[in-house]
PDB file of C-alpha atoms in Angstrom:
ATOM      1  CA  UNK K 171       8.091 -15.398  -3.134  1.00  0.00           C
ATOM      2  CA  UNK K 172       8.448 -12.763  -6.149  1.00  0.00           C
ATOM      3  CA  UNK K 173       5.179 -13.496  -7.805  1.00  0.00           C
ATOM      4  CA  UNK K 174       1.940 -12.618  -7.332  1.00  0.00           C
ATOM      5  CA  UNK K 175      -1.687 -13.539 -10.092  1.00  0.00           C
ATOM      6  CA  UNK K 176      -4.511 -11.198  -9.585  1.00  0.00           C
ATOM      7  CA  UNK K 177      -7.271 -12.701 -11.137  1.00  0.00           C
ATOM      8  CA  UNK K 178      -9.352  -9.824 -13.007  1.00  0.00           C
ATOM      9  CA  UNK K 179     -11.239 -11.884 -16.275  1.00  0.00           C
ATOM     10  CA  UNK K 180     -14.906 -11.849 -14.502  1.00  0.00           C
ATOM     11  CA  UNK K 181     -17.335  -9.884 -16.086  1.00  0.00           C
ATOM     12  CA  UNK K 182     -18.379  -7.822 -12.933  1.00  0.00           C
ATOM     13  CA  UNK K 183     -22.123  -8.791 -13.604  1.00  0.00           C
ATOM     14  CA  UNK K 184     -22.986  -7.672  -9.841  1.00  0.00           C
ATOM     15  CA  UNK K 185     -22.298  -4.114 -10.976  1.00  0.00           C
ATOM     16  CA  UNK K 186     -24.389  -3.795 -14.376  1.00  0.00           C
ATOM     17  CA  UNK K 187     -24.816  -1.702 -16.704  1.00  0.00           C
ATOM     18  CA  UNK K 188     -21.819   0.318 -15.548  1.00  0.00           C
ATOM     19  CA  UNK K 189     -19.478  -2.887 -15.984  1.00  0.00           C
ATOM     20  CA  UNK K 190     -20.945  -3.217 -19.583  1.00  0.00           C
ATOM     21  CA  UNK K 191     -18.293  -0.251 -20.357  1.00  0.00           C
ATOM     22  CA  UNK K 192     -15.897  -0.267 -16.895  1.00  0.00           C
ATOM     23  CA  UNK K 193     -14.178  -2.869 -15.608  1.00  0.00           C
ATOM     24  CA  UNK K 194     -15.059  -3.119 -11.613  1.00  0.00           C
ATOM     25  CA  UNK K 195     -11.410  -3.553 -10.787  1.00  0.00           C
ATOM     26  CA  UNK K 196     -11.121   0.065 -12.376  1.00  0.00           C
ATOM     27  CA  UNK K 197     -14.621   1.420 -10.286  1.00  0.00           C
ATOM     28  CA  UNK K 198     -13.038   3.874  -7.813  1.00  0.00           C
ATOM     29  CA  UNK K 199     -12.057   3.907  -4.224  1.00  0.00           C
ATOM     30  CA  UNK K 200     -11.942   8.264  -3.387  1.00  0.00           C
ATOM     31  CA  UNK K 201      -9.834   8.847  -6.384  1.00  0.00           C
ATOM     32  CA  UNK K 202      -7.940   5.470  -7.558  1.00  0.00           C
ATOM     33  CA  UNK K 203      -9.010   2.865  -8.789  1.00  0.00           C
ATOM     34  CA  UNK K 204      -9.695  -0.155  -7.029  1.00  0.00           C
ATOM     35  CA  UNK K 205      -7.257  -2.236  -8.412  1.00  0.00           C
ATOM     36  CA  UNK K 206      -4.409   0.599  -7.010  1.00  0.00           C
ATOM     37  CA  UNK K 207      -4.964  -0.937  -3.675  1.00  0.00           C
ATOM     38  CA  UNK K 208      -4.512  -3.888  -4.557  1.00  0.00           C
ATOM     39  CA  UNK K 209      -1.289  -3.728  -6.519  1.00  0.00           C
ATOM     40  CA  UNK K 210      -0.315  -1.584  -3.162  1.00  0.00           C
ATOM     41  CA  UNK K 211      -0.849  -4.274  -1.211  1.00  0.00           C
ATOM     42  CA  UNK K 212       1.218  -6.545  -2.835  1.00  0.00           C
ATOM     43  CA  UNK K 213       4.639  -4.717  -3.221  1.00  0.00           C
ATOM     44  CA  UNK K 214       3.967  -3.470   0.439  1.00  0.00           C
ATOM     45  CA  UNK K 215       4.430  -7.381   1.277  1.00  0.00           C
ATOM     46  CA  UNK K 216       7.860  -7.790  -0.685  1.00  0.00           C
ATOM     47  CA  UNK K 217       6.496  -9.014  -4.156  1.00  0.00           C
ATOM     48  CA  UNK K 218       8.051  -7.634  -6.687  1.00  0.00           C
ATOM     49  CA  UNK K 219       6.184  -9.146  -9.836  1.00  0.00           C
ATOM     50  CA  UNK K 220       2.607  -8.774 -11.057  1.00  0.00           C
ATOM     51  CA  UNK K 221       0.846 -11.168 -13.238  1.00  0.00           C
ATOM     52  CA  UNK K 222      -3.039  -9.830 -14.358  1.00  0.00           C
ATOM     53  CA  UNK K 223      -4.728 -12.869 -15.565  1.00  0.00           C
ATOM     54  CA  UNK K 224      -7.922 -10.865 -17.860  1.00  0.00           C
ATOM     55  CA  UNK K 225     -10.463 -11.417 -20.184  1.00  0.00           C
ATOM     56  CA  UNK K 226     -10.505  -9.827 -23.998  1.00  0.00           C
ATOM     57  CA  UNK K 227     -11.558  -6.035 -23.504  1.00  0.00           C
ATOM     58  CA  UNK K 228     -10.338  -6.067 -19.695  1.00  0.00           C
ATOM     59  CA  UNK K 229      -7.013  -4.401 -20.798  1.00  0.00           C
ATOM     60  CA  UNK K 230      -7.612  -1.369 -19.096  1.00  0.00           C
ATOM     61  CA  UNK K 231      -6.533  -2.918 -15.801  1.00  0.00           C
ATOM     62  CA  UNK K 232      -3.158  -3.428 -16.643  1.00  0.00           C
ATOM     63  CA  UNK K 233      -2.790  -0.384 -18.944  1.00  0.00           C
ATOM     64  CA  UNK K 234      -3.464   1.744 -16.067  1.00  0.00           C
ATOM     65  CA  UNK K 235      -0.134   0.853 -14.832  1.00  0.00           C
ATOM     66  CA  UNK K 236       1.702   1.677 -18.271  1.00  0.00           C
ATOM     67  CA  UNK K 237       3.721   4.503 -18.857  1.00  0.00           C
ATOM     68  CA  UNK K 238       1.553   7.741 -20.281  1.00  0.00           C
ATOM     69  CA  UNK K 239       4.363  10.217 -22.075  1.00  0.00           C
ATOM     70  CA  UNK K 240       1.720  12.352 -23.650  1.00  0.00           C
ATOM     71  CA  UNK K 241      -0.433  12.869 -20.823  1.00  0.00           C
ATOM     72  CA  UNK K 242       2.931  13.424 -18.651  1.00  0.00           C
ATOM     73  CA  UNK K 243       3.786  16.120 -20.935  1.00  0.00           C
ATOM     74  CA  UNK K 244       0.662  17.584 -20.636  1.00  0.00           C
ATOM     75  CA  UNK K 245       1.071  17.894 -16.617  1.00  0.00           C
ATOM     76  CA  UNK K 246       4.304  19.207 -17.027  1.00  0.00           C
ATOM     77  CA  UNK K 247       3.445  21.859 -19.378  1.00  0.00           C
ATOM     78  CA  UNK K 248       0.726  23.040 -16.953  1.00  0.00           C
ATOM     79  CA  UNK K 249       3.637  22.428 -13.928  1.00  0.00           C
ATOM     80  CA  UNK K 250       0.603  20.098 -12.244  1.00  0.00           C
ATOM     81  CA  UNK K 251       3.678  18.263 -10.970  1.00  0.00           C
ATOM     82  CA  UNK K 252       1.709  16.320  -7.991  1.00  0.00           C
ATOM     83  CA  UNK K 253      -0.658  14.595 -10.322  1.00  0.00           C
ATOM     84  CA  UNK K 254       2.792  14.072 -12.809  1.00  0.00           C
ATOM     85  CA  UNK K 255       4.645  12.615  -9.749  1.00  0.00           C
ATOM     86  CA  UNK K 256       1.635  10.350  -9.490  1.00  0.00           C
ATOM     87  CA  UNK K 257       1.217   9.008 -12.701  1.00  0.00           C
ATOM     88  CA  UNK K 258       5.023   8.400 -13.245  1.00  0.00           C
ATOM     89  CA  UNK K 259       5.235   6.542 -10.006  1.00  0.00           C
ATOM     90  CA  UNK K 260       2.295   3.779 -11.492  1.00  0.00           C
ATOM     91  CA  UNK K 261       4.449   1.974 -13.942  1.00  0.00           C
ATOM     92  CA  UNK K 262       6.956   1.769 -11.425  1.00  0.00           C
ATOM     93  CA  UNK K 263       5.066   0.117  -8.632  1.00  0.00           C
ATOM     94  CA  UNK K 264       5.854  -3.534  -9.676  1.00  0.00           C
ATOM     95  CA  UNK K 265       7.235  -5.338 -12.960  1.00  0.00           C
ATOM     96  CA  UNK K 266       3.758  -6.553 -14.597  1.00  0.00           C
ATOM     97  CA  UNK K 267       2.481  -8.679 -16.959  1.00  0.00           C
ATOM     98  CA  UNK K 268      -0.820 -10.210 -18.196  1.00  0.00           C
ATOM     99  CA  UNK K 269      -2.541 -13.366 -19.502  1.00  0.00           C
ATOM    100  CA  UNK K 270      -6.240 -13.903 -20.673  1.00  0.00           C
ATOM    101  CA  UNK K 271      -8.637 -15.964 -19.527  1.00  0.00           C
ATOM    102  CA  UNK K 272     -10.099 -17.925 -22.419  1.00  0.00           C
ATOM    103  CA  UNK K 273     -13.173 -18.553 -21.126  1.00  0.00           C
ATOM    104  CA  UNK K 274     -15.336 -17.792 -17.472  1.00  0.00           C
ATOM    105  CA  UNK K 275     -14.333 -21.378 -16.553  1.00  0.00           C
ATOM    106  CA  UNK K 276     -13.767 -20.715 -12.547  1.00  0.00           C
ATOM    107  CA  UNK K 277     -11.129 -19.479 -10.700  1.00  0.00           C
ATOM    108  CA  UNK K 278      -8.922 -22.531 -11.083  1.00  0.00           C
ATOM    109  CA  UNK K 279      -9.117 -22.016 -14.733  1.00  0.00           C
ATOM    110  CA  UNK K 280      -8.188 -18.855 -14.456  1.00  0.00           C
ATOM    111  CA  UNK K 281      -5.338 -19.778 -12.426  1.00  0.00           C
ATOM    112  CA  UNK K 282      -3.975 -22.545 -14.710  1.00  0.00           C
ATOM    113  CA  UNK K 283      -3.742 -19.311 -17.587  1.00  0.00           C
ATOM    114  CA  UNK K 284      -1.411 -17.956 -15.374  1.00  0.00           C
ATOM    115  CA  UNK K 285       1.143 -20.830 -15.165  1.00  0.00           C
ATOM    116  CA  UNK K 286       3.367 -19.950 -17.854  1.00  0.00           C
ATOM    117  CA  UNK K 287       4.197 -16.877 -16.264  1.00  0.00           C
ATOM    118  CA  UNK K 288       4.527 -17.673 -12.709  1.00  0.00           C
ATOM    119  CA  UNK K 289       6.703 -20.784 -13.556  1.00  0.00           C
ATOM    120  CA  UNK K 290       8.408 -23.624 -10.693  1.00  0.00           C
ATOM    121  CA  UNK K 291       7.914 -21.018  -7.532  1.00  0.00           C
ATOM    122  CA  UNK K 292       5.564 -20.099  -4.861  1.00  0.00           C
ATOM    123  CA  UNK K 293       3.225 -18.037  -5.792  1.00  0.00           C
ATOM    124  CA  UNK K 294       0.418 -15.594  -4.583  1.00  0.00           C
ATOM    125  CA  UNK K 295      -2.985 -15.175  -6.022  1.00  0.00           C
ATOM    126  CA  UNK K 296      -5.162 -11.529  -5.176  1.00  0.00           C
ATOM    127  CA  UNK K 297      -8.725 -11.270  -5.928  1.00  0.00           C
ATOM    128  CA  UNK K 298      -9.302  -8.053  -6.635  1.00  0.00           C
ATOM    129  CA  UNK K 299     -12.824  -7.905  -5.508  1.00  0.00           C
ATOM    130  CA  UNK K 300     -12.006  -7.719  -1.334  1.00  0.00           C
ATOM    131  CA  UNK K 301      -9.874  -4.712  -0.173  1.00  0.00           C
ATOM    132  CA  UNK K 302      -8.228  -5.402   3.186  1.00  0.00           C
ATOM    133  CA  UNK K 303      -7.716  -2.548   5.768  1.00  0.00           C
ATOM    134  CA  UNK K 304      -4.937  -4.007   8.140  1.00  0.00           C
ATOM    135  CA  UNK K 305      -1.622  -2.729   9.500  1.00  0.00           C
ATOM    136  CA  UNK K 306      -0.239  -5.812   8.119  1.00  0.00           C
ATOM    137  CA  UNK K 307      -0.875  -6.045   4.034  1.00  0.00           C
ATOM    138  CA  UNK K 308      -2.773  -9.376   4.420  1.00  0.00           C
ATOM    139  CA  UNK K 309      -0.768 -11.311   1.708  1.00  0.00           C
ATOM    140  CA  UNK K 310       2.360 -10.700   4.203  1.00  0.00           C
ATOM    141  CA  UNK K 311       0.413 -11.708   6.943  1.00  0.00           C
ATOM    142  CA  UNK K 312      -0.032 -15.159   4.918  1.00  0.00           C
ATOM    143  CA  UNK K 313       4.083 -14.749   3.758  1.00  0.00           C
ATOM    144  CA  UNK K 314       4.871 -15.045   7.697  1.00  0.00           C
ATOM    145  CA  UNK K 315       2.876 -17.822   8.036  1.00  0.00           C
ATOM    146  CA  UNK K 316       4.171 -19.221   5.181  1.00  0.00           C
ATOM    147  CA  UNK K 317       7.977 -19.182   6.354  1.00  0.00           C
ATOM    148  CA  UNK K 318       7.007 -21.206   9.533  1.00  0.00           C
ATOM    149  CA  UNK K 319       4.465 -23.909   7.732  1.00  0.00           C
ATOM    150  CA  UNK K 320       5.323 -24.584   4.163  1.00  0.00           C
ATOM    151  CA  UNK K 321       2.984 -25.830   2.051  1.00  0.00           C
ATOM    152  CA  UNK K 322      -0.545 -23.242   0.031  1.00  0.00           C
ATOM    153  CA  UNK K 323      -2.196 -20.828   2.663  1.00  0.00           C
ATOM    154  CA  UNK K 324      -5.254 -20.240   2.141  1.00  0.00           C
ATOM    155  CA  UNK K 325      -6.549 -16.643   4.173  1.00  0.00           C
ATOM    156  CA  UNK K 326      -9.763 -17.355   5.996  1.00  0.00           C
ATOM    157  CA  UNK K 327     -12.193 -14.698   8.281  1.00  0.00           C
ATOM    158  CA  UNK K 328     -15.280 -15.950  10.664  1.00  0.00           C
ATOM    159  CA  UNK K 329     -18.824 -15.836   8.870  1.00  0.00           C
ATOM    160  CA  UNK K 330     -22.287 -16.112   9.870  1.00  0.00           C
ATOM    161  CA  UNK K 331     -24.016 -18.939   9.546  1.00  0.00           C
ATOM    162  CA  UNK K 332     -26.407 -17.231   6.664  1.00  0.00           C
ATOM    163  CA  UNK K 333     -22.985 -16.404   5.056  1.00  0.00           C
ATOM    164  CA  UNK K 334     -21.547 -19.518   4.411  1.00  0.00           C
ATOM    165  CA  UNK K 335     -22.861 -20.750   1.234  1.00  0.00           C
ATOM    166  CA  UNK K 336     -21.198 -18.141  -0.464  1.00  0.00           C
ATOM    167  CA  UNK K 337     -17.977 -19.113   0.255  1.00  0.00           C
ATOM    168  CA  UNK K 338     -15.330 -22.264   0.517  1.00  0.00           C
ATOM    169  CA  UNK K 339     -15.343 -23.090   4.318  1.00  0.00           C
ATOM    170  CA  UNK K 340     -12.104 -25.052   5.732  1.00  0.00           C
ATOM    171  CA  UNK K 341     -11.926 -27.935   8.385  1.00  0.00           C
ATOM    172  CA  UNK K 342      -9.221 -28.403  10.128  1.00  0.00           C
ATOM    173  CA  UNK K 343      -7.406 -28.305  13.236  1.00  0.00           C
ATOM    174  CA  UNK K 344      -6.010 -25.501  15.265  1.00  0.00           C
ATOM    175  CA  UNK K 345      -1.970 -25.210  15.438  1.00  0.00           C
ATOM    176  CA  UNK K 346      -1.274 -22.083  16.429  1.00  0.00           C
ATOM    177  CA  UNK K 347      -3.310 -18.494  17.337  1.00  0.00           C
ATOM    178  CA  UNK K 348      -5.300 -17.644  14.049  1.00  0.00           C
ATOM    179  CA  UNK K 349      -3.557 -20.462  12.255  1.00  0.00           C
ATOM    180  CA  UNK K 350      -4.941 -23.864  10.956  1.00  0.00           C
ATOM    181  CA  UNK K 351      -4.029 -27.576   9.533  1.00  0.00           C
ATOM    182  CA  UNK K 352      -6.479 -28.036   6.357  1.00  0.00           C
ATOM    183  CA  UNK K 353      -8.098 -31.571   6.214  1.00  0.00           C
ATOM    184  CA  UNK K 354     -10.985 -30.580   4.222  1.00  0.00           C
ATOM    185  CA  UNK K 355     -12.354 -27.834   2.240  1.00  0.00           C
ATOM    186  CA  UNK K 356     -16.198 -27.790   0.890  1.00  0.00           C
ATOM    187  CA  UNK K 357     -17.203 -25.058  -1.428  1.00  0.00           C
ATOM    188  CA  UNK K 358     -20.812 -22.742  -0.710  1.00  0.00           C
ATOM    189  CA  UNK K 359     -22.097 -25.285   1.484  1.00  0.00           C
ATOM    190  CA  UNK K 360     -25.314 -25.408   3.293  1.00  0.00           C
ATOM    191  CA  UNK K 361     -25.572 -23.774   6.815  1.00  0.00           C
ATOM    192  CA  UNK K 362     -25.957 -27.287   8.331  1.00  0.00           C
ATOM    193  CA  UNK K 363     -23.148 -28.513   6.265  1.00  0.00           C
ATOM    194  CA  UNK K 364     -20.079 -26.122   6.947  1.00  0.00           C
ATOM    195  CA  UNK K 365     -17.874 -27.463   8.686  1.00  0.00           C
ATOM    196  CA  UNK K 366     -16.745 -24.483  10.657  1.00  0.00           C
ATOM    197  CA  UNK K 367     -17.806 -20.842  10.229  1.00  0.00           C
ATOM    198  CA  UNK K 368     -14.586 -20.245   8.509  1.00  0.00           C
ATOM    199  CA  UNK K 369     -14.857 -18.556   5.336  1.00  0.00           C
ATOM    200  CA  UNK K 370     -11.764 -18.795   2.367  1.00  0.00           C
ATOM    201  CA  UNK K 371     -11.691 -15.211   1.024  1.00  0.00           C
ATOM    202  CA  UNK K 372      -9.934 -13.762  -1.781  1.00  0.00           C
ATOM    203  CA  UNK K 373      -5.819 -14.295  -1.162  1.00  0.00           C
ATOM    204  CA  UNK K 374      -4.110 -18.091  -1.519  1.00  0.00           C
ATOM    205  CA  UNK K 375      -0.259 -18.414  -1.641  1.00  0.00           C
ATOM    206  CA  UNK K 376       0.342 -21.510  -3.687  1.00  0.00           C
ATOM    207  CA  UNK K 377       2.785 -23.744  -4.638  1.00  0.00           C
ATOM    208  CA  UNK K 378       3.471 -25.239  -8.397  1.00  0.00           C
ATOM    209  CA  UNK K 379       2.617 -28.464  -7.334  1.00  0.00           C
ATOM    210  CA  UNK K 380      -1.429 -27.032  -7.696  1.00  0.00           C
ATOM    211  CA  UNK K 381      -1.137 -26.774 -11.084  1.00  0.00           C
ATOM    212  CA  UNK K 382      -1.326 -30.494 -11.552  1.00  0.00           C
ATOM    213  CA  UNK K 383      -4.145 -30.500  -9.323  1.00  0.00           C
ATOM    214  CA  UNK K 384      -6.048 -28.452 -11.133  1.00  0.00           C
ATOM    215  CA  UNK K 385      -5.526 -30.029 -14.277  1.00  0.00           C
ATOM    216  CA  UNK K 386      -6.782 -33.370 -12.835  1.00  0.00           C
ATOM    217  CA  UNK K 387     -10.071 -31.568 -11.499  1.00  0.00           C
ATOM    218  CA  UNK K 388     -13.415 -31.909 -13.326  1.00  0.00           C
ATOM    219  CA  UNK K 389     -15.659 -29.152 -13.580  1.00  0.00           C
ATOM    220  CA  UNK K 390     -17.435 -28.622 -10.188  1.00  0.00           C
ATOM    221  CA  UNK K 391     -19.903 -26.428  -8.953  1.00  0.00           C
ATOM    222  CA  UNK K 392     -21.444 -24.243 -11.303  1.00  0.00           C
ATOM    223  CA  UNK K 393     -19.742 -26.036 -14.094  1.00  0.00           C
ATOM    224  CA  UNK K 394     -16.456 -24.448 -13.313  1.00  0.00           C
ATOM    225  CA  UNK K 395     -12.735 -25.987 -12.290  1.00  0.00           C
ATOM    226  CA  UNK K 396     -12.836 -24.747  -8.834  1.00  0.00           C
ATOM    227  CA  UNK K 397      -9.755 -24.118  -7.129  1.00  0.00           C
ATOM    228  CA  UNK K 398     -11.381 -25.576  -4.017  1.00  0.00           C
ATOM    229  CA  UNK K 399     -11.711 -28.587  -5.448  1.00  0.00           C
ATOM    230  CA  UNK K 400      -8.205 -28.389  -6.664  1.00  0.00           C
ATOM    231  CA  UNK K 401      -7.189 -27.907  -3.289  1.00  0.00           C
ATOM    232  CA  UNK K 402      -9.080 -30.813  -1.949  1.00  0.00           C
ATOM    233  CA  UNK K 403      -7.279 -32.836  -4.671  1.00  0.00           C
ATOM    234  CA  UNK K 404      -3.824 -31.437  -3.301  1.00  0.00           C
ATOM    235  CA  UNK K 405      -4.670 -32.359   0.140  1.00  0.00           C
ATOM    236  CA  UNK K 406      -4.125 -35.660  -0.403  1.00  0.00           C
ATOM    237  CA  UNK K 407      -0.283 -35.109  -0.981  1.00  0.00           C
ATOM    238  CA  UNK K 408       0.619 -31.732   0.434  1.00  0.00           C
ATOM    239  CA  UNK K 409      -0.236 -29.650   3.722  1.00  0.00           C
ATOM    240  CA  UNK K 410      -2.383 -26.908   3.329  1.00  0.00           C
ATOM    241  CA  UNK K 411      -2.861 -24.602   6.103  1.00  0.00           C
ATOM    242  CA  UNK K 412      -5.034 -21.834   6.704  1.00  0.00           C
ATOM    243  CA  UNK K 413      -4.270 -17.990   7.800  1.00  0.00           C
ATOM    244  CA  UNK K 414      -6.927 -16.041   9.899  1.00  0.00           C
ATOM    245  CA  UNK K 415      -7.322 -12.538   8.764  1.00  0.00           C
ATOM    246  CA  UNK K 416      -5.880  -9.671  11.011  1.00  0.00           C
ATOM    247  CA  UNK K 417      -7.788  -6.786   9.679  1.00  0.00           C
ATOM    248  CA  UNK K 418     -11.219  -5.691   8.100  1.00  0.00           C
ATOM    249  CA  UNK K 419     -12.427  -6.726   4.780  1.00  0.00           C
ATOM    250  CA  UNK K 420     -14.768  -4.920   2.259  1.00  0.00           C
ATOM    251  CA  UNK K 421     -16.515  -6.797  -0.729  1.00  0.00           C
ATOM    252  CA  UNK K 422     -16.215  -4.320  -3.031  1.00  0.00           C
ATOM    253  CA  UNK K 423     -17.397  -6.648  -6.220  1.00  0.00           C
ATOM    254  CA  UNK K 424     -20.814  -5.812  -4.659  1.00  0.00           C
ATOM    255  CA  UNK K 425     -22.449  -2.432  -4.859  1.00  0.00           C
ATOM    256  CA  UNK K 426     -22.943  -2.221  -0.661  1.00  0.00           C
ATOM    257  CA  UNK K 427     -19.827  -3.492  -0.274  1.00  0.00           C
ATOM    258  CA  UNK K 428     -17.755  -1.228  -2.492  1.00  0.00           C
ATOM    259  CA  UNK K 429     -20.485   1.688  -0.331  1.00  0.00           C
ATOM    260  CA  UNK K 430     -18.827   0.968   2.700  1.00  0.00           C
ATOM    261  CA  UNK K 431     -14.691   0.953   1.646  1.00  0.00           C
ATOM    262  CA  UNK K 432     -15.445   4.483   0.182  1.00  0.00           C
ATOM    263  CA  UNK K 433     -17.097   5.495   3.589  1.00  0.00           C
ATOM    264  CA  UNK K 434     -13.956   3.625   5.221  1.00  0.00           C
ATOM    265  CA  UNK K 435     -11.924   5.100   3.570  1.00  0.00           C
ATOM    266  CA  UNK K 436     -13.028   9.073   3.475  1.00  0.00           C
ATOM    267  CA  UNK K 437     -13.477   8.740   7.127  1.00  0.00           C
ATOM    268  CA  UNK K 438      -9.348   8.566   7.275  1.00  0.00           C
ATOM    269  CA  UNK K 439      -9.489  11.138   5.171  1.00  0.00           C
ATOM    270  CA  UNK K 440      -8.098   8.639   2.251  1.00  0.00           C
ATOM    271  CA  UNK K 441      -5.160   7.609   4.796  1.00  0.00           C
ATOM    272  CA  UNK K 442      -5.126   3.571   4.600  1.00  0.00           C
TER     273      UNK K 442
END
């Protein structure tokens, strides 16, 4: 798999005013930016290809990764040559590319802007909004699940009860430790209608076949194309298979959340 989306059009409303003129993906985790991590994580798991799906006036996120000759020169005239290995190395860290979002249509619609770009292949999608402490980058976690049980992986992590209708929630069966067989997926269900306490959070790896899927989904909850739907739809014709995390995960599209990784974080003294 060369490819990876990371889905960055939403409009960060959790975080207002400040997203009014920041982009949260761009909020900071000690001194980078959260989306850093996140591109970090991805070439740490062998991708070598980033695709930013945005919205109009979210270009920041992927500029941030251009090259910056005038500010380069600036560091070198000063001979700040840590912070100019630094910046140098950013444009480096991946080939990337971006696509917009036309509208705030769901997170399948978002995906479907990326297809273009990602093409016939396998291909894995980051939401930038959870940052994943783990020895293992998580998307390689899903990779070496992938090599033994083709078909999407979805990565999933054990919720409360009072959590669950803010997430999709898988059932299926058990096939081997921290691995699953899909048979159903229901999106921010009731307590008393999850059918397990496992929680789809923000990493898939799919396969081409879901764009077709989620061109033949209606708008679902909230009025959006929602990939869970999409993946219902797939169900039907390909295995889907679900990943359980190995590692701790931080919500940082939510002020508490995004509290606690910076804690995390400066505890290891920025070492993650």
């Amino acid at each position: 798999m060369k490819k990876a989306v990371i889905v960055a059009a939403g409009a960060g409303t959790r975080f207002l005013p400040i997203t009014k003129a920041i982009p949260k993906e761009m909020l900071p985790l000690l001194s980078r930016p959260l989306i850093h991590y996140i591109v970090e994580e991805i070439t740490a798991s062998g991708i070598s290809e980033v695709v930013f799906v945005i919205a109009k006036g979210k270009e920041v996120i992927a500029d941030y990764f251009l090259p910056a000759p005038e500010l380069e020169a600036l560091l070198e005239a000063k001979g700040d040559l840590i912070h100019l290995e630094d910046i140098k190395a950013l444009p480096q860290m991946s080939h990337f590319s971006r696509v917009y979002q036309s509208a705030p249509l769901g997170l399948g619609h978002a995906i479907a802007a990326a297809r273009s770009a990602v093409g016939d292949e396998p291909f894995g999608v980051v939401l930038p909004d959870d940052i994943i402490d783990s020895t293992t980058p998580a998307l390689q976690q899903m990779l070496d699940v992938y090599r033994r049980h083709p078909g999407s992986i979805l990565l999933v992590e054990k919720c409360g009860a009072d959590e669950v209708h803010r997430y999709g929630v898988i059932e299926g069966e058990t096939i081997g430790r921290g691995i699953y067989r899909v048979s159903g997926l229901v999106e921010k269900p009731k307590a008393e209608e999850a059918p397990s306490n496992l929680a789809v959070i923000g990493r898939y790896i799919l396969e081409p076949d879901v764009f077709g899927a989620i061109a033949a989904t209606p708008p679902g909850y909230g009025g959006e194309i929602q990939l869970t739907d999409a993946l219902r739809l797939l169900l039907k014709t390909r295995p889907v298979y679900a990943c359980e995390l190995k590692g701790t995960r931080y919500d940082t599209g939510e002020p508490g959340g995004w509290l606690l990784a910076n804690k995390a974080w400066a505890e290891k003294g920025g070492k993650h």
